Structure formats: structure tokens, C-alpha cells
Amino acid sequence: MQAAARRPRTNHLDLAQRILDVARQRGFEPGARLPEQQIASLCNVSRTPVRAALGLLAERGVVRWEADTGYHLAIDLTAQASVATELPAAEEDELAEAILRDRSARRLDQTVTVAGLMRRYSAERKTVLKALNKLTEENLLDRAPGQSWLFRRTPDDPEAQGDSYEFRLLLEPAAILTPGFRLDGARAATLRQAMEALVTLPDAAFDTREFQRLDIDFHGMLAEGSANRFIADALADHLRLRRLPGIYTGVNVFRLRQSLREHLVILDHLESLQYEVAADLLRIHLRLSRNQRPQAASRGAPALFGTISRPE
């Protein structure tokens, strides 16, 4: 009987994503060499995991191996912003996603046990524990007495979503206005490229999962830019909840595309150090997203984005 294909390790998958991020930030074009030692230095790791991560990317056709010169970038990363979502998943990552999907669909109670999850998913104990630890590290679960874990409340119903946006309206603009706020220029440039690529796609090709990734990363960047660690940490913990399945259910592509354009305008003003304007636009953006209705999104407030010119 043929052995099952070995799943990639989580750290190799994470490193593969970091390699892609570094390549985007440094403007690597198709055909660019990816020397293992250079990548290891840029990612602050040894060559062994770099070789494994590059192998994963080669399996997906993102890089190619040449016997004489080593690994080369095989695709245009600026034109294929969603490569990360096509990478394979480690077993514990797949299980963690399945747990989140089932909780979002109310197929799991608020409290779960290791034994119960082992039976439900026909998974080994070590895999269940890794998945639960991953969700705990992301502040989606809390450890309860014994072998139990408790799901945190998430913004997956109208009332909770409203509370979530009120929380963000209080803190996200404040994060920008804290003395010492700093925008991560390299991360902002990478996000801009990905958002500009996604916003131009036709509706049929619009990837909601990629929007979710970019949306979380954009707002996470604003939170992490705050010089106030309490604000930054509170927002980072809360924004992790938005990666749950179903958070964007019912929001049409028109609103998601408009949201990307609003991100880009906010980013324009942040890059020009116009923090007051950026904070005001962020408040409007969050209020529009809270409404999540195209008829609301066409009244008054979006026009403000159009009337404020791009900073010189």
C-alpha cells in the first residue's frame, strides 16, 4: 500500500510565506536568483529550513530549481498576490481551520475537549493538541480546567459585529494619533501592491479569502504602528478574531472592492504623514464597513474619500 504523502511542517510553511514577503519587498522579478544563504540571512534562519521552504515553493511552481544556479523566482509576485493562500497546509493547521469553521457554524459547543475533538475529526492526540495550542496562541481559545478549551466570543453575529466595530472605532483611529506612530514602509508597499492587484480583478475572479487576509494585515499594520503598546496589543488580539470563517459572509464584492480603495486612500495620507486626515478617513471607513450594505455605502461618506485628493 502506498504511503500517505508527508505533510509539510508548520515552520516551513511560515518560512515559505516570509520568503515571498521578502521577495515582494525587495522587488524581485521573475528569474531573480534566490541564494539559500542570502535568504537565510534575510529571514534570520539557517539554510536547512530555507531549503525545505524553497522546496515547498518549487512544488507549487512559485520558484524553479536549476542545477547550475540553484533556485530562481518563477512568477511575478505583484501580479499574483494570492500565492500564499495556495500553499499547502500542515495537518494541525487544517484541523485548526476545521475547528473554527465548525464553531462558526455552531456545530461545536463553546467548550471543547481533546477527546471529543479526536473522535470528531479522527485525529491523533498530538495533532489535536497542536491545533488547540495554535488557536490558544492566537487568542481564539482559552485553556479551561482539565483537558477542556473555551472559545472566546467572536464577532460572528450582528450584535457582536456591532460591538466589534464600536471597539475598533474607539481604538484604531487613536492608534494612528498616538505620539510616535510609525508606518512600516516596506510592509505598506507590499500591501499596496497586493490591494491594487486585487481591486482591479473582475467580480468573478475576486478572491474573498485574499481580501480577508489583506484586510486583517492592513488594520493589523495600523495597530502595530502605534507607540502605545496597550492600544497595539488590544487591537492585535481583537483583529485575530476576524480571521474566523464567516466574518465576511453577506458582504458583497462591491463593498469589499470599495473597502480596498478606502484602504489605499488612507495609506496615501499615512505615507504623507497626514495622520489627522488618515484617522478621520479610518473612522468613516469603519462606519461604512459596519453597515455592510451597498445602499449605505453609496450615501455621502464615500464621496468624502473621492473629494480628498491624494497628497502631493
Short mmCIF file of C-alpha atoms in Angstrom, two decimals:
data_model
loop_
_atom_site.label_atom_id
_atom_site.label_comp_id
_atom_site.label_asym_id
_atom_site.label_seq_id
_atom_site.Cartn_x
_atom_site.Cartn_y
_atom_site.Cartn_z
CA MET A 1 0.00 0.00 0.00
CA GLN A 2 1.34 3.41 -0.96
CA ALA A 3 2.33 5.61 1.97
CA ALA A 4 0.41 8.83 2.51
CA ALA A 5 2.16 11.97 1.37
CA ARG A 6 4.04 13.60 4.22
CA ARG A 7 2.56 16.93 5.23
CA PRO A 8 4.83 19.99 5.38
CA ARG A 9 5.92 21.30 8.75
CA THR A 10 4.29 24.49 10.01
CA ASN A 11 7.60 26.33 10.39
CA HIS A 12 8.50 25.53 6.77
CA LEU A 13 5.15 26.90 5.59
CA ASP A 14 5.64 30.05 7.64
CA LEU A 15 9.14 30.46 6.25
CA ALA A 16 7.85 29.99 2.69
CA GLN A 17 5.49 32.92 3.28
CA ARG A 18 8.32 35.02 4.72
CA ILE A 19 10.43 34.30 1.62
CA LEU A 20 7.57 35.55 -0.57
CA ASP A 21 7.21 38.67 1.57
CA VAL A 22 10.95 39.41 1.34
CA ALA A 23 10.90 38.88 -2.43
CA ARG A 24 7.98 41.32 -2.80
CA GLN A 25 9.55 43.93 -0.54
CA ARG A 26 12.84 43.82 -2.45
CA GLY A 27 11.14 43.94 -5.82
CA PHE A 28 12.40 40.57 -7.05
CA GLU A 29 11.28 39.93 -10.62
CA PRO A 30 10.69 36.60 -12.41
CA GLY A 31 14.04 34.88 -12.93
CA ALA A 32 15.72 36.50 -9.93
CA ARG A 33 18.10 34.15 -8.09
CA LEU A 34 17.20 33.11 -4.56
CA PRO A 35 20.51 32.06 -2.99
CA GLU A 36 19.89 29.95 0.10
CA GLN A 37 22.45 31.78 2.20
CA GLN A 38 21.09 35.21 1.28
CA ILE A 39 17.52 34.11 2.05
CA ALA A 40 18.68 32.58 5.34
CA SER A 41 20.33 35.88 6.33
CA LEU A 42 17.30 37.96 5.33
CA CYS A 43 14.95 35.69 7.28
CA ASN A 44 17.36 35.18 10.19
CA VAL A 45 17.29 31.37 9.99
CA SER A 46 19.69 28.60 8.98
CA ARG A 47 19.97 27.22 5.45
CA THR A 48 18.30 23.88 6.23
CA PRO A 49 14.74 25.21 6.76
CA VAL A 50 15.26 27.64 3.86
CA ARG A 51 15.97 24.68 1.58
CA ALA A 52 12.77 22.96 2.76
CA ALA A 53 10.70 26.15 2.30
CA LEU A 54 12.07 26.72 -1.19
CA GLY A 55 11.22 23.10 -1.99
CA LEU A 56 7.60 23.77 -0.99
CA LEU A 57 7.51 26.82 -3.25
CA ALA A 58 9.05 24.81 -6.09
CA GLU A 59 6.28 22.19 -5.75
CA ARG A 60 3.73 24.97 -6.27
CA GLY A 61 5.58 26.41 -9.27
CA VAL A 62 6.41 29.65 -7.46
CA VAL A 63 10.16 29.06 -7.77
CA ARG A 64 12.18 26.76 -10.01
CA TRP A 65 15.37 24.81 -9.43
CA GLU A 66 18.30 24.92 -11.87
CA ALA A 67 21.19 22.54 -11.28
CA ASP A 68 23.89 25.11 -12.07
CA THR A 69 22.49 28.20 -10.34
CA GLY A 70 20.01 27.00 -7.71
CA TYR A 71 16.55 28.45 -7.05
CA HIS A 72 15.00 31.25 -9.12
CA LEU A 73 11.71 33.11 -8.76
CA ALA A 74 9.33 31.70 -11.38
CA ILE A 75 6.37 34.09 -11.20
CA ASP A 76 5.55 37.78 -10.98
CA LEU A 77 4.59 38.23 -7.33
CA THR A 78 3.00 41.63 -7.94
CA ALA A 79 0.57 40.05 -10.40
CA GLN A 80 -0.18 37.01 -8.22
CA ALA A 81 -0.85 38.45 -4.79
CA SER A 82 -2.75 35.38 -3.55
CA VAL A 83 0.08 32.86 -3.83
CA ALA A 84 0.13 32.49 -0.03
CA THR A 85 -3.41 31.14 0.04
CA GLU A 86 -2.38 28.34 -2.37
CA LEU A 87 0.39 26.96 -0.18
CA PRO A 88 -0.31 23.55 1.36
CA ALA A 89 -1.36 23.40 5.00
CA ALA A 90 0.16 21.44 7.84
CA GLU A 91 -2.12 18.85 9.44
CA GLU A 92 -2.60 20.85 12.63
CA ASP A 93 -3.34 23.99 10.59
CA GLU A 94 -6.02 22.18 8.60
CA LEU A 95 -7.52 20.85 11.82
CA ALA A 96 -7.47 24.32 13.40
CA GLU A 97 -9.32 25.73 10.38
CA ALA A 98 -11.86 22.89 10.54
CA ILE A 99 -12.45 23.58 14.25
CA LEU A 100 -13.01 27.28 13.51
CA ARG A 101 -15.40 26.52 10.63
CA ASP A 102 -17.44 24.17 12.79
CA ARG A 103 -17.55 26.61 15.68
CA SER A 104 -18.62 29.42 13.34
CA ALA A 105 -21.42 27.17 12.04
CA ARG A 106 -22.40 26.30 15.65
CA ARG A 107 -21.52 22.65 15.09
CA LEU A 108 -19.24 22.85 18.15
CA ASP A 109 -20.18 23.99 21.63
CA GLN A 110 -18.34 26.86 23.31
CA THR A 111 -16.34 24.34 25.35
CA VAL A 112 -14.43 21.54 23.62
CA THR A 113 -12.26 18.68 24.88
CA VAL A 114 -9.26 16.90 23.40
CA ALA A 115 -11.04 13.55 23.48
CA GLY A 116 -14.14 14.96 21.81
CA LEU A 117 -12.14 16.55 19.01
CA MET A 118 -10.12 13.37 18.48
CA ARG A 119 -13.36 11.45 17.94
CA ARG A 120 -15.00 14.11 15.79
CA TYR A 121 -12.08 14.58 13.40
CA SER A 122 -10.47 11.12 13.65
CA ALA A 123 -7.25 12.88 14.58
CA GLU A 124 -4.31 11.86 16.74
CA ARG A 125 -3.98 13.39 20.19
CA LYS A 126 -0.75 15.24 19.32
CA THR A 127 -2.38 16.83 16.25
CA VAL A 128 -5.39 17.98 18.27
CA LEU A 129 -3.14 19.45 20.95
CA LYS A 130 -1.05 21.30 18.35
CA ALA A 131 -4.21 22.71 16.75
CA LEU A 132 -5.60 23.81 20.14
CA ASN A 133 -2.30 25.37 21.16
CA LYS A 134 -2.20 27.26 17.86
CA LEU A 135 -5.70 28.65 18.44
CA THR A 136 -4.81 29.50 22.03
CA GLU A 137 -1.69 31.39 20.91
CA GLU A 138 -3.91 33.36 18.53
CA ASN A 139 -6.24 34.24 21.44
CA LEU A 140 -9.17 32.40 19.89
CA LEU A 141 -9.37 29.87 22.71
CA ASP A 142 -8.74 29.93 26.46
CA ARG A 143 -7.49 26.92 28.41
CA ALA A 144 -10.08 25.63 30.87
CA PRO A 145 -9.60 23.18 33.76
CA GLY A 146 -8.67 19.64 32.79
CA GLN A 147 -8.48 18.83 29.08
CA SER A 148 -11.02 21.49 28.07
CA TRP A 149 -10.73 24.64 26.00
CA LEU A 150 -13.20 27.54 25.85
CA PHE A 151 -13.89 29.55 22.67
CA ARG A 152 -13.70 33.29 23.09
CA ARG A 153 -16.68 35.32 21.95
CA THR A 154 -16.22 36.27 18.30
CA PRO A 155 -17.89 38.86 16.02
CA ASP A 156 -19.95 36.26 14.16
CA ASP A 157 -23.47 37.61 14.76
CA PRO A 158 -24.97 41.09 14.15
CA GLU A 159 -24.83 42.17 17.79
CA ALA A 160 -21.25 41.01 18.28
CA GLN A 161 -20.19 42.58 14.98
CA GLY A 162 -21.66 45.89 16.09
CA ASP A 163 -19.77 45.69 19.38
CA SER A 164 -16.61 44.80 17.48
CA TYR A 165 -16.85 47.86 15.25
CA GLU A 166 -17.58 50.13 18.22
CA PHE A 167 -14.44 48.80 19.91
CA ARG A 168 -12.39 49.39 16.76
CA LEU A 169 -13.84 52.87 16.26
CA LEU A 170 -12.60 53.79 19.71
CA LEU A 171 -9.09 52.40 19.32
CA GLU A 172 -7.98 52.22 15.66
CA PRO A 173 -8.06 55.99 14.92
CA ALA A 174 -6.45 56.54 18.34
CA ALA A 175 -3.63 54.19 17.32
CA ILE A 176 -2.77 56.46 14.39
CA LEU A 177 -2.90 59.58 16.55
CA THR A 178 -0.67 58.31 19.36
CA PRO A 179 2.59 60.31 19.54
CA GLY A 180 5.32 58.26 17.92
CA PHE A 181 3.10 56.36 15.47
CA ARG A 182 5.26 54.80 12.75
CA LEU A 183 4.18 53.23 9.49
CA ASP A 184 6.15 50.17 8.37
CA GLY A 185 7.13 51.39 4.90
CA ALA A 186 8.14 48.02 3.46
CA ARG A 187 5.00 46.32 4.73
CA ALA A 188 2.86 49.20 3.45
CA ALA A 189 4.42 48.93 -0.01
CA THR A 190 3.77 45.19 -0.14
CA LEU A 191 0.18 45.70 0.96
CA ARG A 192 -0.37 48.45 -1.60
CA GLN A 193 0.79 46.20 -4.44
CA ALA A 194 -1.47 43.36 -3.32
CA MET A 195 -4.51 45.60 -2.79
CA GLU A 196 -4.08 47.34 -6.14
CA ALA A 197 -3.84 43.94 -7.84
CA LEU A 198 -6.99 42.61 -6.14
CA VAL A 199 -9.13 45.71 -6.62
CA THR A 200 -8.75 45.56 -10.42
CA LEU A 201 -9.94 41.95 -10.75
CA PRO A 202 -13.42 41.32 -12.21
CA ASP A 203 -16.12 40.16 -9.81
CA ALA A 204 -15.87 36.54 -10.96
CA ALA A 205 -12.16 36.44 -10.11
CA PHE A 206 -12.36 38.43 -6.86
CA ASP A 207 -10.94 36.28 -4.04
CA THR A 208 -12.76 36.92 -0.76
CA ARG A 209 -10.14 34.93 1.19
CA GLU A 210 -7.41 37.15 -0.19
CA PHE A 211 -9.45 40.22 0.75
CA GLN A 212 -9.78 38.87 4.28
CA ARG A 213 -6.01 38.37 4.51
CA LEU A 214 -5.27 41.87 3.21
CA ASP A 215 -7.95 43.49 5.37
CA ILE A 216 -6.58 41.90 8.54
CA ASP A 217 -3.00 42.74 7.55
CA PHE A 218 -3.84 46.37 6.77
CA HIS A 219 -5.63 47.02 10.05
CA GLY A 220 -3.02 44.99 11.92
CA MET A 221 -0.30 47.21 10.45
CA LEU A 222 -2.08 50.30 11.81
CA ALA A 223 -2.38 48.70 15.25
CA GLU A 224 1.27 47.68 15.34
CA GLY A 225 2.34 51.18 14.28
CA SER A 226 1.01 52.67 17.50
CA ALA A 227 3.63 53.72 20.02
CA ASN A 228 1.18 52.83 22.80
CA ARG A 229 1.70 49.12 23.46
CA PHE A 230 -1.60 48.73 25.32
CA ILE A 231 -3.56 50.01 22.32
CA ALA A 232 -1.48 47.95 19.90
CA ASP A 233 -1.85 44.74 21.89
CA ALA A 234 -5.59 45.17 22.48
CA LEU A 235 -6.23 45.74 18.77
CA ALA A 236 -3.93 42.91 17.67
CA ASP A 237 -5.78 40.46 19.94
CA HIS A 238 -9.17 41.63 18.66
CA LEU A 239 -8.21 41.63 14.98
CA ARG A 240 -7.19 37.98 15.19
CA LEU A 241 -10.85 37.16 15.71
CA ARG A 242 -11.59 38.47 12.21
CA ARG A 243 -9.78 35.58 10.57
CA LEU A 244 -12.65 33.26 11.53
CA PRO A 245 -14.69 31.79 8.67
CA GLY A 246 -17.99 33.54 8.04
CA ILE A 247 -16.91 37.01 9.21
CA TYR A 248 -17.35 38.40 5.67
CA THR A 249 -20.44 36.37 4.81
CA GLY A 250 -23.15 38.53 3.24
CA VAL A 251 -20.80 41.38 2.27
CA ASN A 252 -20.90 41.78 -1.49
CA VAL A 253 -17.93 42.29 -3.79
CA PHE A 254 -18.93 45.91 -4.43
CA ARG A 255 -18.39 46.77 -0.76
CA LEU A 256 -15.19 44.73 -0.49
CA ARG A 257 -13.75 46.44 -3.55
CA GLN A 258 -14.76 49.84 -2.19
CA SER A 259 -13.14 48.95 1.12
CA LEU A 260 -9.84 48.27 -0.65
CA ARG A 261 -9.99 51.69 -2.32
CA GLU A 262 -10.59 53.27 1.07
CA HIS A 263 -7.56 51.43 2.45
CA LEU A 264 -5.45 52.86 -0.36
CA VAL A 265 -6.62 56.44 0.29
CA ILE A 266 -5.91 56.08 4.00
CA LEU A 267 -2.49 54.71 3.14
CA ASP A 268 -1.79 57.71 0.88
CA HIS A 269 -2.31 60.08 3.80
CA LEU A 270 -0.35 57.95 6.25
CA GLU A 271 2.62 57.91 3.89
CA SER A 272 2.38 61.72 3.65
CA LEU A 273 2.32 61.97 7.48
CA GLN A 274 -1.20 63.44 7.41
CA TYR A 275 -2.28 61.42 10.41
CA GLU A 276 -5.30 63.53 11.39
CA VAL A 277 -6.84 63.13 7.93
CA ALA A 278 -5.98 59.43 7.88
CA ALA A 279 -7.64 58.92 11.28
CA ASP A 280 -10.82 60.75 10.12
CA LEU A 281 -10.97 58.63 6.97
CA LEU A 282 -10.44 55.49 9.03
CA ARG A 283 -13.47 56.36 11.19
CA ILE A 284 -15.61 56.75 8.08
CA HIS A 285 -14.24 53.52 6.64
CA LEU A 286 -15.10 51.57 9.79
CA ARG A 287 -18.62 53.02 9.93
CA LEU A 288 -19.25 52.05 6.31
CA SER A 289 -17.91 48.54 6.91
CA ARG A 290 -20.14 48.24 9.96
CA ASN A 291 -23.19 48.98 7.79
CA GLN A 292 -22.10 46.38 5.19
CA ARG A 293 -24.85 47.50 2.82
CA PRO A 294 -24.22 48.82 -0.69
CA GLN A 295 -27.07 51.33 -0.36
CA ALA A 296 -25.40 52.74 2.77
CA ALA A 297 -22.05 52.64 1.06
CA SER A 298 -23.32 54.97 -1.65
CA ARG A 299 -24.55 57.72 0.66
CA GLY A 300 -22.46 60.75 1.45
CA ALA A 301 -19.45 59.37 3.27
CA PRO A 302 -17.72 57.56 0.38
CA ALA A 303 -17.82 60.80 -1.56
CA LEU A 304 -15.50 62.23 1.08
CA PHE A 305 -12.87 59.72 0.00
CA GLY A 306 -13.31 60.89 -3.57
CA THR A 307 -13.13 64.61 -2.76
CA ILE A 308 -9.93 64.40 -0.72
CA SER A 309 -7.13 64.46 -3.23
CA ARG A 310 -4.07 62.28 -2.99
CA PRO A 311 -1.32 64.06 -1.01
CA GLU A 312 1.47 65.54 -3.06
#
